[in-house]
Coordinates of C-alpha atoms and ligand atoms in Angstrom, one line a residue:
M1 CA 43.7 37.7 7.2
K2 CA 44.9 35.1 9.7
T3 CA 43.6 31.5 9.5
P4 CA 40.4 31.4 11.5
L5 CA 40.2 29.5 14.8
I6 CA 38.0 26.4 14.6
L7 CA 35.7 26.3 17.6
D8 CA 35.9 22.5 18.0
G9 CA 32.8 21.4 19.9
K10 CA 33.5 17.7 19.3
T11 CA 36.9 17.8 21.1
L12 CA 35.5 20.0 23.9
A13 CA 32.6 17.6 24.5
K14 CA 35.0 14.7 24.7
S15 CA 37.1 16.4 27.3
I16 CA 34.0 17.3 29.4
E17 CA 32.9 13.7 29.2
E18 CA 36.0 12.6 31.1
D19 CA 34.8 14.8 34.0
L20 CA 31.2 13.6 33.7
K21 CA 32.4 10.0 34.0
V22 CA 34.0 10.8 37.3
R23 CA 30.8 12.5 38.5
V24 CA 28.6 9.6 37.4
Q25 CA 30.8 7.1 39.2
R26 CA 30.7 9.3 42.4
I27 CA 26.9 9.2 42.3
K28 CA 27.0 5.4 41.8
D29 CA 29.4 5.0 44.7
K30 CA 27.5 7.2 47.1
T31 CA 23.9 6.2 46.3
N32 CA 24.1 2.9 44.4
T33 CA 22.0 4.6 41.7
T34 CA 22.8 5.1 38.1
P35 CA 21.6 8.5 36.6
V36 CA 18.9 8.0 34.0
L37 CA 17.9 10.2 31.1
A38 CA 14.4 9.4 29.7
T39 CA 13.9 10.3 26.1
I40 CA 10.5 10.4 24.4
I41 CA 10.3 10.2 20.7
V42 CA 7.0 10.7 18.9
G43 CA 6.8 9.2 15.3
N44 CA 9.6 8.0 13.1
D45 CA 11.3 11.2 11.9
I46 CA 14.7 9.8 10.6
A47 CA 16.8 12.7 12.0
S48 CA 15.1 12.5 15.4
V49 CA 15.7 8.7 15.6
T50 CA 19.4 9.4 14.9
Y51 CA 19.6 12.2 17.5
V52 CA 17.9 10.0 20.2
R53 CA 20.4 7.2 19.4
M54 CA 23.3 9.6 19.7
K55 CA 22.0 10.9 23.0
G56 CA 21.6 7.3 24.3
N57 CA 25.2 6.5 23.2
A58 CA 26.5 9.6 25.0
C59 CA 24.7 8.4 28.2
K60 CA 26.5 5.1 27.8
R61 CA 29.9 6.7 27.3
V62 CA 29.7 8.5 30.7
G63 CA 28.2 5.5 32.6
M64 CA 24.6 6.6 32.7
D65 CA 21.5 4.8 31.6
S66 CA 18.9 6.0 29.1
L67 CA 15.3 5.0 28.8
K68 CA 13.8 5.3 25.4
I69 CA 10.1 5.8 25.1
E70 CA 8.7 5.5 21.5
M71 CA 5.2 6.9 20.9
S72 CA 3.3 6.5 17.6
E73 CA 2.9 9.3 15.1
G74 CA -0.8 9.5 16.0
A75 CA -0.3 10.0 19.7
S76 CA -2.3 12.9 21.2
T77 CA -1.0 15.8 23.2
E78 CA -2.8 14.3 26.3
E79 CA -1.1 11.0 25.8
V80 CA 2.4 12.6 25.6
I81 CA 1.7 14.7 28.6
E82 CA 0.5 11.7 30.6
K83 CA 3.7 9.9 29.7
I84 CA 5.8 12.9 30.8
K85 CA 3.8 13.1 34.1
E86 CA 4.6 9.4 34.7
L87 CA 8.3 10.2 34.2
N88 CA 8.0 13.2 36.5
R89 CA 6.8 10.8 39.3
D90 CA 9.4 8.1 38.5
D91 CA 12.2 8.3 41.1
N92 CA 14.6 6.4 38.9
V93 CA 14.5 9.1 36.2
H94 CA 16.7 12.2 36.6
G95 CA 16.2 13.9 33.3
I96 CA 13.4 14.1 30.7
L97 CA 13.9 14.9 27.0
L98 CA 11.0 15.2 24.6
Q99 CA 12.7 15.0 21.2
H100 CA 11.9 18.1 19.1
P101 CA 10.1 18.4 16.7
V102 CA 7.0 16.4 17.5
P103 CA 4.3 15.9 14.8
S104 CA 2.4 19.1 14.1
S105 CA -0.8 17.7 15.6
I106 CA 0.8 17.8 19.0
D107 CA 1.0 20.9 21.2
E108 CA 4.7 20.8 21.7
M109 CA 4.8 23.8 24.1
A110 CA 2.1 22.2 26.3
C111 CA 4.2 19.0 26.5
F112 CA 7.4 20.9 27.3
N113 CA 5.5 22.8 30.0
S114 CA 4.4 19.6 31.7
I115 CA 8.1 18.5 32.3
D116 CA 8.9 19.0 36.0
L117 CA 11.5 21.8 36.4
S118 CA 13.8 19.6 38.4
K119 CA 14.0 17.1 35.4
D120 CA 13.9 19.7 32.6
V121 CA 17.5 18.9 31.5
D122 CA 16.9 20.1 27.9
G123 CA 15.7 23.4 29.3
V124 CA 12.5 23.7 27.2
N125 CA 9.9 24.5 29.9
T126 CA 8.7 28.1 29.6
S127 CA 9.4 28.6 33.3
T128 CA 13.0 27.3 32.8
F129 CA 13.3 30.0 30.0
G130 CA 11.9 32.7 32.3
R131 CA 14.2 31.8 35.2
M132 CA 17.3 31.6 32.9
T133 CA 16.3 35.0 31.4
M134 CA 16.0 36.5 34.9
Q135 CA 19.3 34.9 35.9
L136 CA 17.7 32.7 38.5
N137 CA 18.9 29.2 39.2
S138 CA 17.7 26.9 36.5
F139 CA 18.7 24.4 33.9
K140 CA 19.5 25.9 30.5
C141 CA 18.2 25.2 27.1
A142 CA 20.8 22.8 25.7
T143 CA 21.7 24.2 22.3
P144 CA 22.0 27.8 23.4
Y145 CA 23.9 26.7 26.5
S146 CA 26.3 24.7 24.3
I147 CA 27.0 27.9 22.2
M148 CA 27.8 29.8 25.4
K149 CA 30.1 27.1 26.6
I150 CA 32.0 27.0 23.3
L151 CA 32.5 30.8 23.3
K152 CA 33.7 30.7 27.0
H153 CA 36.0 27.8 26.4
Y154 CA 37.7 29.6 23.5
D155 CA 37.8 32.9 25.4
I156 CA 35.7 34.8 22.8
Q157 CA 34.7 38.1 24.3
I158 CA 31.0 38.7 24.5
E159 CA 30.6 41.8 26.7
G160 CA 30.1 44.9 24.6
K161 CA 30.0 43.0 21.3
E162 CA 27.3 43.3 18.7
V163 CA 25.6 39.9 18.4
V164 CA 23.2 39.1 15.6
V165 CA 21.0 36.0 16.1
I166 CA 19.1 34.8 13.0
G167 CA 16.1 32.8 14.2
R168 CA 13.8 33.2 17.2
S169 CA 12.6 29.7 18.0
P170 CA 11.8 28.9 21.6
I171 CA 14.5 26.3 21.8
L172 CA 17.3 28.2 20.1
G173 CA 17.1 31.8 18.8
K174 CA 15.2 33.3 21.7
P175 CA 17.1 31.6 24.6
V176 CA 20.5 32.2 23.0
A177 CA 19.7 35.9 22.6
M178 CA 18.8 36.1 26.3
M179 CA 22.0 34.4 27.3
M180 CA 24.0 36.8 25.2
L181 CA 22.1 39.7 26.7
N182 CA 22.9 38.4 30.1
E183 CA 26.6 38.4 29.2
N184 CA 26.3 42.1 28.3
A185 CA 26.3 41.8 24.5
T186 CA 24.2 44.2 22.4
V187 CA 21.8 41.8 20.8
T188 CA 19.7 41.9 17.6
I189 CA 17.3 39.1 16.9
C190 CA 16.3 38.6 13.2
H191 CA 13.6 36.4 11.7
S192 CA 11.6 35.8 8.5
K193 CA 10.0 39.2 8.6
T194 CA 13.3 41.1 9.2
K195 CA 14.1 43.8 6.6
N196 CA 17.6 44.5 5.4
L197 CA 19.0 41.3 7.0
K198 CA 22.3 41.6 5.2
D199 CA 22.9 45.1 6.6
I200 CA 22.1 44.0 10.1
V201 CA 24.4 40.9 9.8
K202 CA 27.2 43.2 8.5
R203 CA 27.3 45.0 11.8
A204 CA 27.8 41.9 13.9
D205 CA 30.9 40.9 15.8
I206 CA 29.3 37.5 16.5
V207 CA 26.7 35.9 14.2
I208 CA 24.5 33.1 15.5
A209 CA 22.7 31.3 12.6
A210 CA 19.7 29.3 13.8
V211 CA 17.5 29.3 10.7
G212 CA 17.3 25.7 9.4
K213 CA 18.2 26.7 5.8
P214 CA 21.4 25.3 4.2
K215 CA 24.1 27.9 3.6
F216 CA 21.6 30.7 4.2
V217 CA 24.1 33.2 5.6
Q218 CA 26.3 34.5 2.7
A219 CA 30.0 35.4 2.9
E220 CA 29.3 39.0 1.6
W221 CA 27.1 39.7 4.6
I222 CA 29.9 39.1 7.0
K223 CA 32.1 41.8 8.6
D224 CA 35.9 41.0 8.5
G225 CA 36.9 39.3 11.7
C226 CA 33.5 38.2 12.7
V227 CA 32.9 35.1 14.9
L228 CA 30.5 32.6 13.2
I229 CA 28.4 30.3 15.2
D230 CA 26.4 27.9 13.1
A231 CA 23.7 26.1 15.0
G232 CA 22.0 24.8 11.8
Y233 CA 22.1 21.2 10.9
N234 CA 20.7 20.4 7.5
A235 CA 20.6 17.3 5.3
G236 CA 24.1 16.4 4.0
N237 CA 25.9 17.7 7.1
V238 CA 25.4 21.3 6.0
G239 CA 25.0 24.2 8.3
D240 CA 23.1 27.5 8.0
I241 CA 26.2 29.5 7.0
D242 CA 28.0 29.3 3.6
I243 CA 31.2 28.6 5.5
E244 CA 33.4 27.6 2.5
N245 CA 33.1 31.2 1.3
A246 CA 32.8 32.9 4.6
I247 CA 35.9 31.2 6.1
E248 CA 38.3 33.8 4.7
K249 CA 36.5 36.7 6.4
C250 CA 35.8 35.3 9.9
S251 CA 38.2 35.1 12.9
A252 CA 36.6 31.9 14.3
Y253 CA 33.8 29.5 13.4
T254 CA 32.0 26.4 14.6
P255 CA 32.3 23.6 12.0
V256 CA 29.3 21.6 10.9
P257 CA 29.4 18.8 11.9
G258 CA 31.6 18.9 15.0
G259 CA 30.7 22.3 16.4
V260 CA 27.4 23.1 18.2
G261 CA 25.9 19.6 17.8
P262 CA 28.2 17.5 20.0
M263 CA 28.2 20.2 22.7
T264 CA 24.4 20.2 22.7
I265 CA 24.3 16.5 23.6
N266 CA 27.1 17.1 26.1
C267 CA 25.0 19.9 27.9
L268 CA 22.0 17.6 28.0
I269 CA 24.0 14.8 29.6
A270 CA 25.8 17.3 32.0
Q271 CA 22.5 18.7 33.2
T272 CA 21.1 15.2 33.8
V273 CA 24.2 14.4 36.0
E274 CA 23.6 17.7 37.8
S275 CA 19.9 16.8 38.3
A276 CA 21.0 13.5 39.9
E277 CA 23.6 15.2 42.1
K278 CA 21.0 17.8 43.3
K279 CA 18.5 15.0 44.1
F280 CA 21.1 13.2 46.3
G281 CA 22.6 16.3 47.7
I282 CA 26.0 15.7 46.1
V283 CA 27.9 18.9 45.5
Ligands
LIG1 P1 12.8 26.8 13.6 O1 12.0 26.5 14.8 O2 12.3 26.3 12.2 O3 13.1 28.3 13.5 C1 13.8 28.9 12.4 C2 13.9 30.4 12.6 O4 14.5 30.9 11.5 C3 12.5 31.1 12.8 O5 12.6 32.0 13.8 C4 12.3 31.8 11.4 O6 11.6 33.0 11.6 C5 13.8 32.1 11.0 N1 13.8 32.2 9.6 C6 13.3 31.4 8.6 N2 13.6 32.0 7.4 C7 14.2 33.1 7.6 C8 14.7 34.1 6.7 N3 14.6 34.0 5.4 N4 15.3 35.2 7.3 C9 15.5 35.3 8.6 N5 15.0 34.4 9.5 C10 14.4 33.3 9.0 O7 14.2 26.1 13.7 P2 15.1 25.7 15.1 O8 14.5 24.6 15.7 O9 15.4 27.0 15.8 O10 16.4 25.2 14.4 C11 17.2 26.0 13.5 C12 18.4 25.2 13.0 O11 19.1 24.7 14.1 C13 18.0 23.9 12.2 O12 18.9 23.7 11.2 C14 18.0 22.8 13.2 O13 18.3 21.6 12.6 C15 19.2 23.3 14.0 N6 19.3 22.8 15.4 C16 20.4 22.2 15.8 C17 20.6 21.8 17.1 C18 21.9 21.2 17.5 O14 22.0 20.5 18.5 N7 22.9 21.5 16.7 C19 19.5 21.8 17.9 C20 18.3 22.4 17.5 C21 18.2 22.8 16.2 P3 10.1 33.2 12.0 O15 10.1 33.0 13.5 O16 9.7 34.5 11.5 O17 9.4 32.0 11.3

């Protein structure tokens, strides 16, 4: 078996940032405005605090501003929605991110659905999902979009391939399955009630793991030559695929860290730049 190709999201994100810097500068030159991504974080989840900081740093690197709104763990759904509506009305804000997950007392979907579609740069509103699925003009859910960009960049064929997605969350499994379908893959979506998961995964030309369980996907489930996309990010920088053992069987894989994660942030930033360009009619 040949050495597998590393689908290096970190390097790809860095190279796209160079282009984003140019686009941000053009917006500044033409409009005297700096694009702004507003991030709302509810509570003090350590991982979420880190993600929001990484997103703020990425904004800085391309010359954008970020506006961080911290809400207490005890905030209500209504309070979060009120804050989102304020940001919807704020002309200085071009993108809104509500950091997932919010505390379980909050209706996350209701909050996502209150984000104005023109500022839904993380692609989490149900209407954004529907429009993307129907191949209408829309922003795209950031993590699934990052997976598609990585596969395209590395010229991995999708059309006609058997794709198995493990996980069906609204921000990852479901939208990535629809994106794959729209690229003419034959898609199977697996979840916690799926029977014979191993046998289904064994059929796959491309496996997308979005489970949230460290090293969940085992090497013996993998067909030789399969492409492995690991969207999982668990404590200790561990993905959802047991890559140490699966590496010998696959033809390509996304490393954790340095695969899907950096490209997810990149897609979020890119869609905020796009939102600002659309607002000012810059093409
Ligand atoms: P989630 O909402 O918890 O969804 C997990 C999914 O896995 C669910 O659909 C669940 O099925 C399924 N599942 C759980 N146990 C299973 C089993 N034994 N067999 C088959 N399916 C099983 O998680 P998420 O938000 O989609 O995130 C998934 C992973 O991606 C996490 O590690 C998260 O940290 C990571 N993530 C990474 C990024 C990034 O930027 N890299 C962004 C978002 C998330 P049911 O629906 O039946 O419960």
